[in-house]
XYZ file of C-alpha atoms in Angstrom:
371
model
C 90.697 45.698 136.624
C 93.934 45.677 138.582
C 93.734 44.514 142.165
C 96.739 46.585 143.285
C 95.879 50.040 142.041
C 93.097 52.448 142.940
C 90.944 53.685 140.099
C 89.656 57.211 139.720
C 88.387 59.521 137.074
C 90.692 62.429 137.845
C 94.206 62.930 139.122
C 94.950 66.569 139.952
C 98.663 67.368 139.934
C 100.434 70.443 141.158
C 103.723 71.506 139.596
C 106.026 73.206 142.099
C 108.726 75.689 141.265
C 111.851 75.029 143.367
C 114.736 77.276 144.327
C 117.808 75.113 144.933
C 120.320 77.311 146.691
C 120.513 80.038 144.071
C 118.632 83.184 143.198
C 116.710 83.509 139.986
C 113.246 83.114 138.561
C 110.974 80.450 140.018
C 109.453 78.020 137.570
C 105.722 78.640 137.265
C 103.471 76.020 138.801
C 99.985 74.864 137.968
C 97.174 76.758 139.722
C 95.992 75.192 142.954
C 92.308 74.600 143.601
C 91.937 74.913 147.377
C 88.870 74.381 149.556
C 88.285 74.940 153.272
C 85.078 73.132 154.294
C 83.609 73.827 157.744
C 80.676 71.970 159.321
C 79.546 72.267 162.956
C 76.710 70.105 164.274
C 77.650 69.147 167.855
C 78.486 72.418 169.621
C 80.478 72.356 172.856
C 78.002 74.447 174.885
C 74.709 73.708 173.076
C 72.289 70.806 172.987
C 69.327 69.728 170.863
C 66.828 71.626 173.022
C 68.599 74.942 173.452
C 67.157 78.394 172.940
C 66.998 79.781 169.396
C 70.465 80.064 167.942
C 71.973 77.775 170.605
C 70.974 74.276 169.477
C 72.937 71.383 168.103
C 72.260 70.645 164.437
C 71.979 67.416 162.451
C 72.893 68.280 158.877
C 76.310 70.018 158.692
C 78.424 66.839 158.415
C 76.185 65.608 155.592
C 76.374 69.042 153.977
C 80.176 69.001 153.986
C 80.265 65.563 152.380
C 77.918 66.609 149.592
C 79.770 69.849 148.824
C 83.124 68.030 148.922
C 82.040 65.632 146.221
C 80.418 68.329 144.081
C 83.561 70.502 144.208
C 85.757 67.613 143.123
C 84.629 67.837 139.504
C 85.880 71.438 139.438
C 89.382 70.349 140.493
C 89.112 70.769 144.283
C 90.489 67.386 145.288
C 93.178 65.712 147.368
C 94.199 66.046 151.026
C 96.830 68.629 150.143
C 94.193 70.888 148.576
C 91.035 70.267 150.630
C 90.862 70.766 154.388
C 87.759 69.763 156.384
C 86.978 71.150 159.845
C 84.185 69.419 161.774
C 82.837 70.185 165.264
C 85.780 70.549 167.712
C 88.127 71.036 164.769
C 86.141 74.186 163.975
C 86.808 76.065 167.211
C 87.595 79.749 166.816
C 91.295 78.915 166.836
C 90.734 75.955 164.498
C 88.981 78.145 161.938
C 91.770 80.736 162.188
C 94.300 77.973 161.571
C 92.244 76.800 158.597
C 92.549 80.234 157.019
C 96.283 80.239 157.831
C 96.559 76.951 155.941
C 94.780 78.559 152.994
C 97.229 81.469 153.065
C 100.180 79.052 153.047
C 98.806 77.256 149.969
C 97.112 80.050 148.010
C 100.291 81.948 147.168
C 99.762 82.706 143.493
C 97.213 84.945 141.801
C 96.137 82.026 139.601
C 95.073 79.902 142.584
C 91.353 79.280 143.149
C 89.841 79.195 146.655
C 86.465 78.067 148.015
C 85.457 78.536 151.652
C 82.277 76.701 152.689
C 80.472 76.950 156.038
C 77.518 74.961 157.397
C 76.415 75.661 160.942
C 75.142 78.398 163.222
C 75.631 82.040 162.463
C 74.694 85.113 164.405
C 75.076 88.877 164.707
C 76.757 91.127 167.246
C 77.165 94.847 167.807
C 79.426 96.505 165.259
C 82.157 98.054 167.400
C 84.067 99.918 164.697
C 81.190 101.308 162.628
C 82.352 99.767 159.364
C 78.988 98.188 158.544
C 77.224 101.557 158.395
C 79.797 102.699 155.846
C 78.475 100.004 153.515
C 74.773 100.058 154.439
C 73.276 103.070 156.186
C 71.723 102.161 159.507
C 73.473 98.792 159.829
C 74.807 98.538 163.388
C 75.511 94.802 163.403
C 78.504 92.678 162.502
C 77.522 89.295 161.097
C 79.430 86.304 162.427
C 79.918 82.562 162.277
C 79.529 80.646 165.541
C 82.594 78.454 166.142
C 82.319 75.155 168.017
C 83.519 76.561 171.361
C 81.373 79.732 171.525
C 79.075 79.986 174.563
C 77.642 83.489 174.035
C 76.390 83.858 170.462
C 76.455 87.657 170.672
C 79.930 88.118 172.239
C 82.279 89.222 169.430
C 85.402 87.885 171.136
C 83.927 84.351 170.985
C 82.805 84.555 167.360
C 84.332 84.641 163.910
C 83.063 88.045 162.825
C 82.972 89.225 159.251
C 85.834 91.624 160.019
C 88.037 88.623 160.940
C 87.323 86.904 157.656
C 87.997 90.074 155.707
C 91.501 90.190 157.220
C 92.114 86.473 156.633
C 91.016 86.686 153.005
C 93.319 89.658 152.517
C 96.271 87.433 153.487
C 95.698 85.111 150.525
C 97.892 85.372 147.458
C 94.844 85.185 145.204
C 91.668 87.224 144.935
C 89.740 84.397 143.239
C 87.710 83.395 146.296
C 84.193 81.980 146.484
C 82.516 81.990 149.905
C 79.489 79.742 150.465
C 77.503 80.122 153.702
C 74.551 77.917 154.692
C 73.095 79.726 157.686
C 70.258 82.065 158.685
C 70.502 85.749 157.771
C 73.532 84.832 155.699
C 72.723 87.499 153.147
C 74.131 89.813 155.830
C 75.786 86.068 157.442
C 74.327 83.635 160.013
C 71.840 78.579 161.627
C 69.512 77.804 164.926
C 65.933 78.635 165.977
C 63.733 75.578 166.407
C 60.795 75.030 164.077
C 58.864 71.810 163.521
C 60.346 68.637 164.993
C 62.011 67.648 161.727
C 62.763 71.173 160.526
C 65.460 73.377 162.044
C 66.435 76.968 161.311
C 70.043 78.024 161.471
C 70.344 81.266 163.385
C 68.958 83.360 166.261
C 65.708 85.228 165.712
C 65.857 88.996 165.610
C 68.455 90.276 163.130
C 66.495 92.128 160.491
C 69.202 94.671 159.739
C 70.338 95.004 156.125
C 74.028 94.504 155.540
C 76.819 92.629 153.821
C 78.387 89.528 155.321
C 81.995 89.775 154.259
C 81.696 92.673 151.841
C 83.038 90.593 148.926
C 82.563 93.554 146.611
C 85.580 95.183 148.258
C 87.427 92.849 145.908
C 85.710 92.355 142.543
C 87.008 88.796 142.201
C 85.346 87.634 145.429
C 81.961 85.914 145.216
C 79.593 85.215 148.101
C 76.756 82.690 147.802
C 74.493 82.548 150.841
C 71.499 80.495 151.909
C 69.165 83.396 152.675
C 68.764 87.152 152.700
C 69.294 89.450 155.680
C 65.856 88.916 157.193
C 65.308 85.246 156.383
C 65.891 81.960 158.133
C 67.775 79.139 156.426
C 66.434 75.670 157.067
C 67.686 72.110 157.339
C 65.231 69.296 156.685
C 64.954 65.589 155.789
C 65.724 65.296 152.078
C 66.321 62.587 149.497
C 65.058 59.035 149.355
C 66.320 58.252 152.856
C 65.109 61.475 154.473
C 68.563 62.321 155.782
C 69.020 65.823 157.218
C 70.657 68.394 154.935
C 70.663 72.126 154.712
C 67.990 72.804 152.087
C 70.338 75.341 150.489
C 73.349 73.004 150.404
C 71.386 70.015 149.124
C 70.071 71.956 146.154
C 73.315 73.866 145.616
C 75.117 70.556 145.096
C 72.429 69.457 142.640
C 72.876 72.709 140.726
C 76.669 72.354 140.735
C 76.464 68.748 139.560
C 74.331 69.874 136.628
C 76.499 72.862 135.731
C 78.337 73.026 132.415
C 81.908 74.265 131.875
C 80.516 77.700 130.957
C 77.854 78.079 133.666
C 77.937 81.525 135.295
C 77.261 82.467 138.906
C 73.994 84.207 138.013
C 72.791 81.158 136.071
C 73.604 78.921 139.042
C 71.715 81.266 141.365
C 68.646 81.299 139.118
C 68.498 77.487 139.126
C 69.264 77.304 142.847
C 66.535 79.745 143.868
C 63.882 77.754 142.032
C 64.998 74.514 143.667
C 65.232 75.968 147.199
C 61.945 77.823 147.180
C 60.057 74.818 145.842
C 61.383 72.751 148.743
C 60.900 75.414 151.417
C 57.276 75.904 150.319
C 56.699 72.201 150.933
C 58.800 71.616 154.049
C 58.379 74.822 156.026
C 54.815 75.857 155.307
C 55.226 78.571 152.715
C 58.073 80.482 154.386
C 60.526 82.220 152.082
C 64.235 81.410 151.823
C 66.011 83.183 148.988
C 69.670 82.346 148.264
C 71.770 85.440 147.576
C 74.769 86.223 145.386
C 77.244 89.047 145.813
C 80.017 89.512 143.291
C 80.220 89.452 139.516
C 77.289 87.301 138.429
C 78.439 87.106 134.817
C 81.694 85.345 135.771
C 82.027 81.606 135.215
C 81.819 79.427 138.293
C 85.017 79.753 140.323
C 86.348 81.874 137.419
C 87.593 78.758 135.684
C 88.387 79.329 132.020
C 88.959 75.759 130.946
C 86.727 72.738 130.701
C 85.610 70.698 133.680
C 84.375 67.112 133.567
C 80.900 66.871 132.133
C 79.485 64.804 134.975
C 80.227 64.129 138.650
C 82.685 61.377 139.498
C 83.786 59.341 142.482
C 86.888 57.361 143.389
C 86.798 53.577 143.099
C 89.113 51.601 145.392
C 89.913 47.883 145.423
C 88.382 46.417 148.603
C 89.631 42.879 147.963
C 87.831 39.605 147.216
C 86.434 41.023 143.995
C 84.705 43.927 145.751
C 85.247 47.639 145.206
C 84.599 50.638 147.439
C 83.065 53.799 145.984
C 83.987 57.089 147.657
C 80.368 58.259 147.903
C 77.397 57.111 149.923
C 73.887 57.896 151.046
C 74.601 61.566 151.739
C 75.596 61.933 148.091
C 72.467 60.203 146.820
C 74.001 56.785 146.059
C 71.505 53.940 146.249
C 71.682 50.136 146.185
C 71.709 48.840 142.578
C 73.283 52.068 141.250
C 75.715 51.330 138.426
C 78.998 53.243 137.980
C 81.205 53.330 134.896
C 84.887 52.857 135.802
C 87.625 54.839 134.034
C 91.413 54.855 134.450
C 93.212 57.440 136.621
C 93.546 60.820 134.927
C 90.496 60.466 132.668
C 88.415 63.652 132.566
C 86.692 63.559 129.171
C 84.826 60.230 129.522
C 84.680 59.944 125.758
C 86.072 56.415 125.501
C 84.435 53.193 126.632
C 84.801 52.529 130.381
C 87.093 49.822 131.749
C 84.082 48.193 133.342
C 81.121 48.757 135.617
C 80.350 48.461 139.314
C 76.898 47.658 140.673
C 76.407 48.922 144.228
C 75.072 46.324 146.671
C 75.565 48.092 150.032
C 75.627 51.735 151.107
C 76.832 53.595 154.207
C 76.517 57.327 154.788
C 79.741 58.202 152.960
C 80.816 55.039 151.074
C 79.321 52.305 148.910
C 80.432 48.805 147.966
C 79.865 46.541 145.019
C 81.349 44.219 142.407
């Protein structure tokens, strides 16, 4: 293997149409696969022992890493196409800027967008009455809790579902998949304390029915959430190393990694519900957490018509002295002695023999190393 070039199993290129000082048709470009990934664990005004809905969390950074790697095999890859907002980067203004970035990149109807959120959510009084127009009796707006919120029920401090509806409307594509790992996220919301190693993600008390972002207002939108309107969503120690993950996110990534090029949203949800409930029964004493799907269940994942790689992949980088770094670590399930096949850049079929193999001999949270 070359010591001067990085190795990967996929290179995603974007063709740009340019206008060079004259009017006329713009050359079509390749569709962009864009992802905005948000994870908030260390809140500005919360701590580990706060009241329900106002605690720091442990899992969101790990959740973001797992979902980032799982989305890569569907073409969501590269710094120009994937933006990650963690903790202080996910203030209310930071999240608004993240959606502005999406709008600047998702300018064509063929573009594909995923928005993922892991952190606290909440509910607040619906000031304009729009929720009751969708679900009779619903007087609450569901909201995400940005890093800098102090009052989890003050709409001006939150990212309410109405905000996101406006931001999504500014995109040049309607092919949007929203994924929310938080309590009450079937209507949206992560936070009440449970057992010492188990944490719920949302304030207790919102049992109103409703719709988080009303994705059905656009038939191409899909919303996958960790729980229904009246349920808590949990984070817990998972995997061989008992690292904290959102139970929903951990099993969602396993379902995505096992998906085929023709897997539909409803098939993913069926597999995901079985995985999540089996774990919640064990970890949280028989409580129920039921992932939800809104949108066209019969559509293929992310409405992708073409093939996707048949198995997950990671980047392999030359670390010098005969060692190589693998762009995945403990949060992705990598273990010491794992063996990776190495393919040249641009390979997506994996039908030919690999260039070689790497055996992992050390693992950090997000990277691994071997020869």
